[in-house]
Coordinates of C-alpha atoms in Angstrom, one line a residue:
Chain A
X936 CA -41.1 127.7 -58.9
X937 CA -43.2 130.8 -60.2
X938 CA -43.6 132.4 -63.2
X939 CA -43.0 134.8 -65.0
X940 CA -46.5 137.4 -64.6
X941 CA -46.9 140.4 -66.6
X942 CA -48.5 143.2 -64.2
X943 CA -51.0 145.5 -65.9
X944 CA -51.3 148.7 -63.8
X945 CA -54.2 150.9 -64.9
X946 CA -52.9 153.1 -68.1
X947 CA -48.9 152.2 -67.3
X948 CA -49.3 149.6 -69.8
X949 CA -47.1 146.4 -69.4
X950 CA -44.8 146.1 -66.7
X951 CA -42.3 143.1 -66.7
X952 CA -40.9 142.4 -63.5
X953 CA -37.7 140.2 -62.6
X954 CA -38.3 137.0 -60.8
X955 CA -36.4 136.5 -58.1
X956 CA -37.8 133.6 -56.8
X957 CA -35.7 130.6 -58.2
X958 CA -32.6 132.9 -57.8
X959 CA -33.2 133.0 -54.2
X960 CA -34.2 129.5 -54.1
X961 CA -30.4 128.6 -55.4
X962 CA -29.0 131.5 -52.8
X963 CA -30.6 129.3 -50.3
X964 CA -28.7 126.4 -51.3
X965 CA -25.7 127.6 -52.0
X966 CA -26.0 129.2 -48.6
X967 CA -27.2 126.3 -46.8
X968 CA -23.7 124.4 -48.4
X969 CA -21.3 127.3 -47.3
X970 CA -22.6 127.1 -43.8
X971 CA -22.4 123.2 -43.5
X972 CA -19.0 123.6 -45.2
X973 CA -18.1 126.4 -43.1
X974 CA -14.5 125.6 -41.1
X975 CA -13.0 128.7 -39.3
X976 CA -9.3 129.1 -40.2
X977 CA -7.0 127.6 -37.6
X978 CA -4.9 130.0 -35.9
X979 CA -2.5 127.5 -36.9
X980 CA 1.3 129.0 -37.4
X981 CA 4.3 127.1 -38.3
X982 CA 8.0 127.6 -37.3
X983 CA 10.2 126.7 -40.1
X984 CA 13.7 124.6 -40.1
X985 CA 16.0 122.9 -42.3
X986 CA 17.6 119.9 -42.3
X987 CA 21.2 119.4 -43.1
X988 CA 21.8 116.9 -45.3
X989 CA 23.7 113.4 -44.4
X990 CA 26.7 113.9 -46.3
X991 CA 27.1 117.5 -45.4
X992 CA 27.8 116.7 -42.0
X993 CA 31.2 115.8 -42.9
X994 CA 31.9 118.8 -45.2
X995 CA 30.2 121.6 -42.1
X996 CA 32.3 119.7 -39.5
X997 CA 36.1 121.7 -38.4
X998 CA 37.2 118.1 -38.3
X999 CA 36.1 116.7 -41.5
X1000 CA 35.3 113.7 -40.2
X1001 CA 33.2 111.0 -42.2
X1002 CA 29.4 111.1 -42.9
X1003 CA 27.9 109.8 -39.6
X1004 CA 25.9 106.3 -40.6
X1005 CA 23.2 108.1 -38.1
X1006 CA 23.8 111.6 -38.7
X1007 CA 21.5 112.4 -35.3
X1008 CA 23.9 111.0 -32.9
X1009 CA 26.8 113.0 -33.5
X1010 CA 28.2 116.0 -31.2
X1011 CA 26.3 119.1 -31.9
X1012 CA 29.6 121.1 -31.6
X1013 CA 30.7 119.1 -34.9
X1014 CA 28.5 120.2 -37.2
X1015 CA 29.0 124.1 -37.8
X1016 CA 31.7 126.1 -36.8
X1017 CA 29.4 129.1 -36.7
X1018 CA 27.1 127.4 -34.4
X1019 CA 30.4 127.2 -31.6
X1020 CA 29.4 130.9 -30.7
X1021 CA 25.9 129.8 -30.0
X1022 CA 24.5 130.4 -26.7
X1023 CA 23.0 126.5 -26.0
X1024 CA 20.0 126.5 -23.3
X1025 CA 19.5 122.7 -21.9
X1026 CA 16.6 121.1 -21.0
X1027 CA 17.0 118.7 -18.8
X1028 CA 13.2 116.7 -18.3
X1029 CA 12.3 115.0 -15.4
X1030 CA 12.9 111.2 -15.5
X1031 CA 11.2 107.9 -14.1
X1032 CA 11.8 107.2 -10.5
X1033 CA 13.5 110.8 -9.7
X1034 CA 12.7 111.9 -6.1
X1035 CA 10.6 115.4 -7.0
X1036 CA 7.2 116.3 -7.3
X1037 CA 6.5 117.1 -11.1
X1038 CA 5.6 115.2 -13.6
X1039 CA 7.9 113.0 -15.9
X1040 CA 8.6 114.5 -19.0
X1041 CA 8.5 118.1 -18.0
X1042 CA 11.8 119.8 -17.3
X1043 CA 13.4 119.4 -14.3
X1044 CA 16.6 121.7 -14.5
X1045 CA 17.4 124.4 -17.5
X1046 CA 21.2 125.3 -18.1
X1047 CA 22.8 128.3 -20.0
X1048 CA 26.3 127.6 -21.9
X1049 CA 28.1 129.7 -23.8
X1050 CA 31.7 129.3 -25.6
X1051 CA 33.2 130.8 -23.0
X1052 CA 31.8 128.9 -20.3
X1053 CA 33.6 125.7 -19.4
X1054 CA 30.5 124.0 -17.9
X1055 CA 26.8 124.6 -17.9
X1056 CA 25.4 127.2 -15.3
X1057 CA 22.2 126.1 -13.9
X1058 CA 19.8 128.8 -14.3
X1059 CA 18.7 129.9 -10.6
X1060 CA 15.1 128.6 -9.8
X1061 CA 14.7 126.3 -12.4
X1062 CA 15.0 123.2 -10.6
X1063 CA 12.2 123.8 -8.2
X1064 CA 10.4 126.8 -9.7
X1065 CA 6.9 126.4 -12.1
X1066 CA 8.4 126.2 -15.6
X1067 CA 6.0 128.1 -16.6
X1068 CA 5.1 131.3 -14.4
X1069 CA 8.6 131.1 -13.0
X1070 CA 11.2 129.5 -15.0
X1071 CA 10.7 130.9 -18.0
X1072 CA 10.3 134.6 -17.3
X1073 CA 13.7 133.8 -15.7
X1074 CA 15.1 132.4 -18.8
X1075 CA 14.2 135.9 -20.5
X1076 CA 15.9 138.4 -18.2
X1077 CA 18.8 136.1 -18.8
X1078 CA 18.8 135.5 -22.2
X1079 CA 17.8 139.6 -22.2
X1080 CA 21.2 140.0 -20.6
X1081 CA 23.3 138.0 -22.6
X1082 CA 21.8 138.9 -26.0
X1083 CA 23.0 142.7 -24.8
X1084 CA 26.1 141.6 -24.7
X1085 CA 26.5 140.5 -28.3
X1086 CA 25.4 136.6 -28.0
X1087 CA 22.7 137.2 -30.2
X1088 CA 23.5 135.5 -33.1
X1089 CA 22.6 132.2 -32.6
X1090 CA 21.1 129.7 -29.8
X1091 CA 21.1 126.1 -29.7
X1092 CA 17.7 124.6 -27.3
X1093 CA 19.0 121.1 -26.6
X1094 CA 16.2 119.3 -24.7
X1095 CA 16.3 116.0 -23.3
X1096 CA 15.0 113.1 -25.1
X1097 CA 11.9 111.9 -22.6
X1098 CA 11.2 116.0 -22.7
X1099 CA 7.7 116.6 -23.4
X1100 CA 7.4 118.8 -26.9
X1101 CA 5.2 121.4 -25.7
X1102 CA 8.3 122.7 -23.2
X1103 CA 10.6 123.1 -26.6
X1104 CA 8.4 125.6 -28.4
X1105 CA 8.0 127.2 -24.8
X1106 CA 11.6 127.9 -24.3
X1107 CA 11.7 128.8 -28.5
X1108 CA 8.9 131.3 -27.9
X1109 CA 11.1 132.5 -24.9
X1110 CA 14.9 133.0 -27.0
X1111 CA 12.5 134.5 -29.6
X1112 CA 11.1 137.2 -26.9
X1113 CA 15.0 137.6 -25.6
X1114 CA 15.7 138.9 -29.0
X1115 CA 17.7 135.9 -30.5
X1116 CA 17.0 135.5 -34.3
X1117 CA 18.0 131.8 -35.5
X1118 CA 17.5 129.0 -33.1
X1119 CA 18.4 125.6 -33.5
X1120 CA 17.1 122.4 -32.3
X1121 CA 19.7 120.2 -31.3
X1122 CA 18.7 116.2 -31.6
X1123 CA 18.0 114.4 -28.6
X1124 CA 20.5 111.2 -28.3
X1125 CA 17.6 108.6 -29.4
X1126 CA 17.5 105.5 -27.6
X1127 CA 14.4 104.2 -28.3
X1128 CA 14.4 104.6 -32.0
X1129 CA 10.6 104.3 -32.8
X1130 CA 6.8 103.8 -32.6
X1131 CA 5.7 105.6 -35.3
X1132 CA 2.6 103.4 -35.9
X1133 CA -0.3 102.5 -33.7
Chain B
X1480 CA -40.1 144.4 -45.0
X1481 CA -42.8 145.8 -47.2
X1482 CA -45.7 144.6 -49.3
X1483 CA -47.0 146.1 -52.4
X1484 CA -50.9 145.8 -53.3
X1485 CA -51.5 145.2 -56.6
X1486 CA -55.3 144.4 -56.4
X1487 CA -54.1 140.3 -56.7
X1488 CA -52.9 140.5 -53.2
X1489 CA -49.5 141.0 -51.4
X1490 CA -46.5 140.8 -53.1
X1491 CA -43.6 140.6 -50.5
X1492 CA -40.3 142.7 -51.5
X1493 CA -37.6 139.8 -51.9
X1494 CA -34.9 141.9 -52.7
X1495 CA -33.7 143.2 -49.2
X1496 CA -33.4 139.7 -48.4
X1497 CA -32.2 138.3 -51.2
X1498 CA -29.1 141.4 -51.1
X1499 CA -28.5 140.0 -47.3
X1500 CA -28.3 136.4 -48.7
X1501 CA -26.5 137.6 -51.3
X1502 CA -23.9 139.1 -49.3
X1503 CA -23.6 136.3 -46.7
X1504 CA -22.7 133.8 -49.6
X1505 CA -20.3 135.9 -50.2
X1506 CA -18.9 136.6 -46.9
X1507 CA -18.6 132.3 -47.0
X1508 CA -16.8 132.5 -50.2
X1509 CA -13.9 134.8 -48.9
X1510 CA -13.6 132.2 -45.8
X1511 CA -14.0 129.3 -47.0
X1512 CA -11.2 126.5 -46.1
X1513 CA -11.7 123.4 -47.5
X1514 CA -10.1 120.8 -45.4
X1515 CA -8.3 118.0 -46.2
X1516 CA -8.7 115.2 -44.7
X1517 CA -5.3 113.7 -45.0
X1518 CA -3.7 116.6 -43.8
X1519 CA -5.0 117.6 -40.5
X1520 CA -6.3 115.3 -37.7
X1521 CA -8.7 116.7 -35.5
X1522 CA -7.9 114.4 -32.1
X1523 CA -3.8 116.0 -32.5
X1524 CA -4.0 119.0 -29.7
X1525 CA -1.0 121.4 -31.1
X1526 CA 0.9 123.2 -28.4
X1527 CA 0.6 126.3 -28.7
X1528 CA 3.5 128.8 -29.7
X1529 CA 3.4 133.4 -30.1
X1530 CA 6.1 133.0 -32.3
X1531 CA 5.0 130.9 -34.7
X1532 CA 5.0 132.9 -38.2
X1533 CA 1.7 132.7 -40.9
X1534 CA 2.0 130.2 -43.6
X1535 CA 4.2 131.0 -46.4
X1536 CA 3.3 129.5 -49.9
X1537 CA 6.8 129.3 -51.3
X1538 CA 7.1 125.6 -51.2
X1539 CA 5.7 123.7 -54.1
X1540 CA 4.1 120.9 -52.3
X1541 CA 3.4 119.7 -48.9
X1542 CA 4.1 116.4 -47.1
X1543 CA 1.9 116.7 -43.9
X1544 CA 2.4 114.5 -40.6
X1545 CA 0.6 114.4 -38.0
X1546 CA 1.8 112.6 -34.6
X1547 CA -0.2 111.6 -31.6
X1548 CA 0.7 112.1 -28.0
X1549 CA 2.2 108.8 -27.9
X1550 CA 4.7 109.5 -31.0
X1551 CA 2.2 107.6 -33.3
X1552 CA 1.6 108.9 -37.0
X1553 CA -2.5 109.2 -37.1
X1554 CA -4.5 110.5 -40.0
X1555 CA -4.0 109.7 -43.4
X1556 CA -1.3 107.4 -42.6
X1557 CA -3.1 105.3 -39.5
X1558 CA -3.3 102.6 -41.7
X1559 CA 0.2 102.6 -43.1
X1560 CA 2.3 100.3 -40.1
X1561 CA 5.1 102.8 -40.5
X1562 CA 6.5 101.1 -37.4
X1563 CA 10.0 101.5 -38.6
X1564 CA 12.3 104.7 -39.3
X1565 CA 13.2 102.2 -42.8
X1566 CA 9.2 102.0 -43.4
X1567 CA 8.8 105.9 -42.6
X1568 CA 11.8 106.9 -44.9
X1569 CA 10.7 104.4 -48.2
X1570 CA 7.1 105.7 -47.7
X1571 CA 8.5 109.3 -47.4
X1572 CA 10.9 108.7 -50.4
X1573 CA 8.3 107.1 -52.5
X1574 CA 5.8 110.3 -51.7
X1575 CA 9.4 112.5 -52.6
X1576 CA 9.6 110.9 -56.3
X1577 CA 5.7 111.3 -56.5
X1578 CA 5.5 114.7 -55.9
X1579 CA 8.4 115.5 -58.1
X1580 CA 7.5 114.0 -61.0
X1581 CA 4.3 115.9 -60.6
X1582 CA 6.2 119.3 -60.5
X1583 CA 8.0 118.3 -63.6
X1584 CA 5.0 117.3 -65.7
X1585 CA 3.9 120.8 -64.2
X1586 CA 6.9 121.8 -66.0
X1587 CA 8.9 122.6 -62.8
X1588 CA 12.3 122.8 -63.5
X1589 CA 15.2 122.0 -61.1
X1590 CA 14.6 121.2 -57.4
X1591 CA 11.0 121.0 -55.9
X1592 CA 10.6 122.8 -52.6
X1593 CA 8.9 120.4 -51.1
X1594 CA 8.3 121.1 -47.2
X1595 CA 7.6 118.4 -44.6
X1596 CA 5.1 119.9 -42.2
X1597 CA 4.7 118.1 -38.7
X1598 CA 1.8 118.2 -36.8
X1599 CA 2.7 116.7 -33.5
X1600 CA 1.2 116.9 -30.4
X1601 CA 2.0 118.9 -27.4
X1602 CA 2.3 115.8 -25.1
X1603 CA 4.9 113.6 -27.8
X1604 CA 8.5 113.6 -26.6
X1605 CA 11.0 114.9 -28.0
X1606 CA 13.0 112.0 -29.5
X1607 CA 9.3 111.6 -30.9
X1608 CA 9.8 114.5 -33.5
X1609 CA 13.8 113.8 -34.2
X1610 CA 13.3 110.2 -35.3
X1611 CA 10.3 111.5 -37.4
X1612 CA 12.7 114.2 -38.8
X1613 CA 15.4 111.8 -39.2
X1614 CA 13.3 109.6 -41.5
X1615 CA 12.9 112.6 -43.0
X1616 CA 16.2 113.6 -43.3
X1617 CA 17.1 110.1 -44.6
X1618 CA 14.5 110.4 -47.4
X1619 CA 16.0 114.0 -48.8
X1620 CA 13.6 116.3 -47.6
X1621 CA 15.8 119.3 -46.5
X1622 CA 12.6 121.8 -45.4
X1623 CA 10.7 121.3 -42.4
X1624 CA 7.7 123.1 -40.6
X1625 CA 6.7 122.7 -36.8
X1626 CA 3.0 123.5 -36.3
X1627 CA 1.6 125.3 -33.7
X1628 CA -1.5 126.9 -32.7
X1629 CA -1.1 130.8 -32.6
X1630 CA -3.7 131.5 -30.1
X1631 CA -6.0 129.3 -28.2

């Protein structure tokens, strides 16, 4: 710590100067705490949902059936009547035991429905194509094509239960690029109902 | 830098230095994130989404979960043997009724916002994140936030 000196230059007279010493010593410090401290931002996002209460199941459903005891399990066609013009893409992942090369849990087939189609279509490729490079550029042009033709209101993504996460927010990312503005997640049918702690 | 002579000896010129210092607390002042600890757990790898929007700050509070590869809860709530959707939805329920009677003594009136925000990681199934969100569900949360990482 210094002091505080009085400097006498010649015929000036007194000259106080400002010490700048302990000031510095606490910039150091406080410095020296910011950096350890220091934690870049995470180029974390978020994609936001809602979730539709238990007992308004029953009043959203055309059939006005009773609140499901598991609210989960119940046909996704039930729940809103605005959600029957939804353009559903299904994920269907690869299982245990199935005769192919990829891994279990990534998808295996992807399927495009819409309310006028009486089954699924299989999209073209995307039972042997990459997911990735090939599937999902795919899944654009299509989704491209049917969003022109005034589906673009809504789209369901229904993904099998064993189907890995990351694949969801992939095809999401995808109906996002295709132009479709509120996607829904439709609930797996659970069978295996948990192991939420280690 | 430069020196002065005032027939003592050398005084050094702190001031250039002490304006960078100066200015590089401040740049760590503007950046700083303090992290909580019960929110985020390092080991969770997020998968990684373009779409995903910035954080909004119109909820009142936060419940964050964070969910391993295996569809295990980790971080704050390792600890917790929340082996059961019933165990998941009382603990989510009691953490409800705690964070709204907080808002109130706030002097919140009406509903909280109170978002559930779920970490999970890439490799977790997806049955993984719908019997977390139907625990959620169960408990009366109505908002929910998927994270993901923006960029690698």
């Amino acid at each position: 710590m210094s002091h505080k000196r009085m400097k006498v230059q010649g015929s000036m007279g007194v000259q106080l100067s400002l010490i700048i010493t302990p000031m510095l010593d606490m910039s150091f410090q406080i410095l020296a705490f910011f950096i350890m401290t220091y934690h870049p931002a995470a180029m974390e996002g978020h994609i936001p949902g809602n979730l539709t209460p238990p007992e308004d199941f029953a009043k959203k459903s055309k059939d006005q059936v009773a609140a499901p005891t598991d609210p989960l399990s119940i046909d996704e066609d039930k729940l809103d009547p605005s959600l029957n013009d939804a353009v559903t893409v299904q994920i269907k992942a690869v299982m245990e035991g199935q005769s192919t090369k990829r891994i279990v849990g990534t998808p295996g087939q992807v399927f495009l429905r819409t309310n006028l189609d009486v089954a699924p279509e299989l999209l073209e490729g995307s039972d042997t194509g990459d997911f990735q490079e090939a599937v999902l550029p795919l899944l654009e042009k299509r989704l491209k094509q049917m969003a022109s033709k005034g589906n673009k209101a809504n789209l369901k993504i229904a993904g099998d239960a064993t189907l890995r996460y990351q694949y969801l927010l992939m095809a999401y990312d995808t109906a996002k690029k295709a132009g479709f503005e509120k996607i829904h997640f439709v609930p797996p049918q659970i069978k295996s109902k948990m192991k939420l702690s280690p | 830098m430069s020196a002065s002579v005032d027939g003592e000896g050398l005084d050094v010129n702190l001031t250039p230095l002490l304006d960078l210092v100066l200015q590089l607390i401040m740049f760590f002042m503007i950046t700083v994130n303090f992290v909580r600890v019960d929110q985020f757990d390092e080991s969770i790898s997020l998968p990684l989404s373009s779409q995903a929007v910035p954080f909004d700050n119109t909820a009142e509070d936060w419940i964050f979960l964070n969910m391993d590869g295996e569809g295990r809860l980790v971080g704050a709530l390792k600890n917790e043997r929340l082996d059961t959707p019933g165990k998941l939805k009382a603990h989510l329920e009691r953490a409800k009724d705690s964070l709204e009677r907080s808002a109130k003594a706030r002097g919140k009136v009406g509903d909280s916002k109170i978002v559930v925000i779920l970490r999970a990681d890439k490799e977790c199934l997806n049955e993984d994140i719908w019997s977390c969100l139907y625990s959620c569900q169960r408990a009366g949360f109505k908002h929910w936030q998927l994270r993901a990482m923006t960029k690698l």
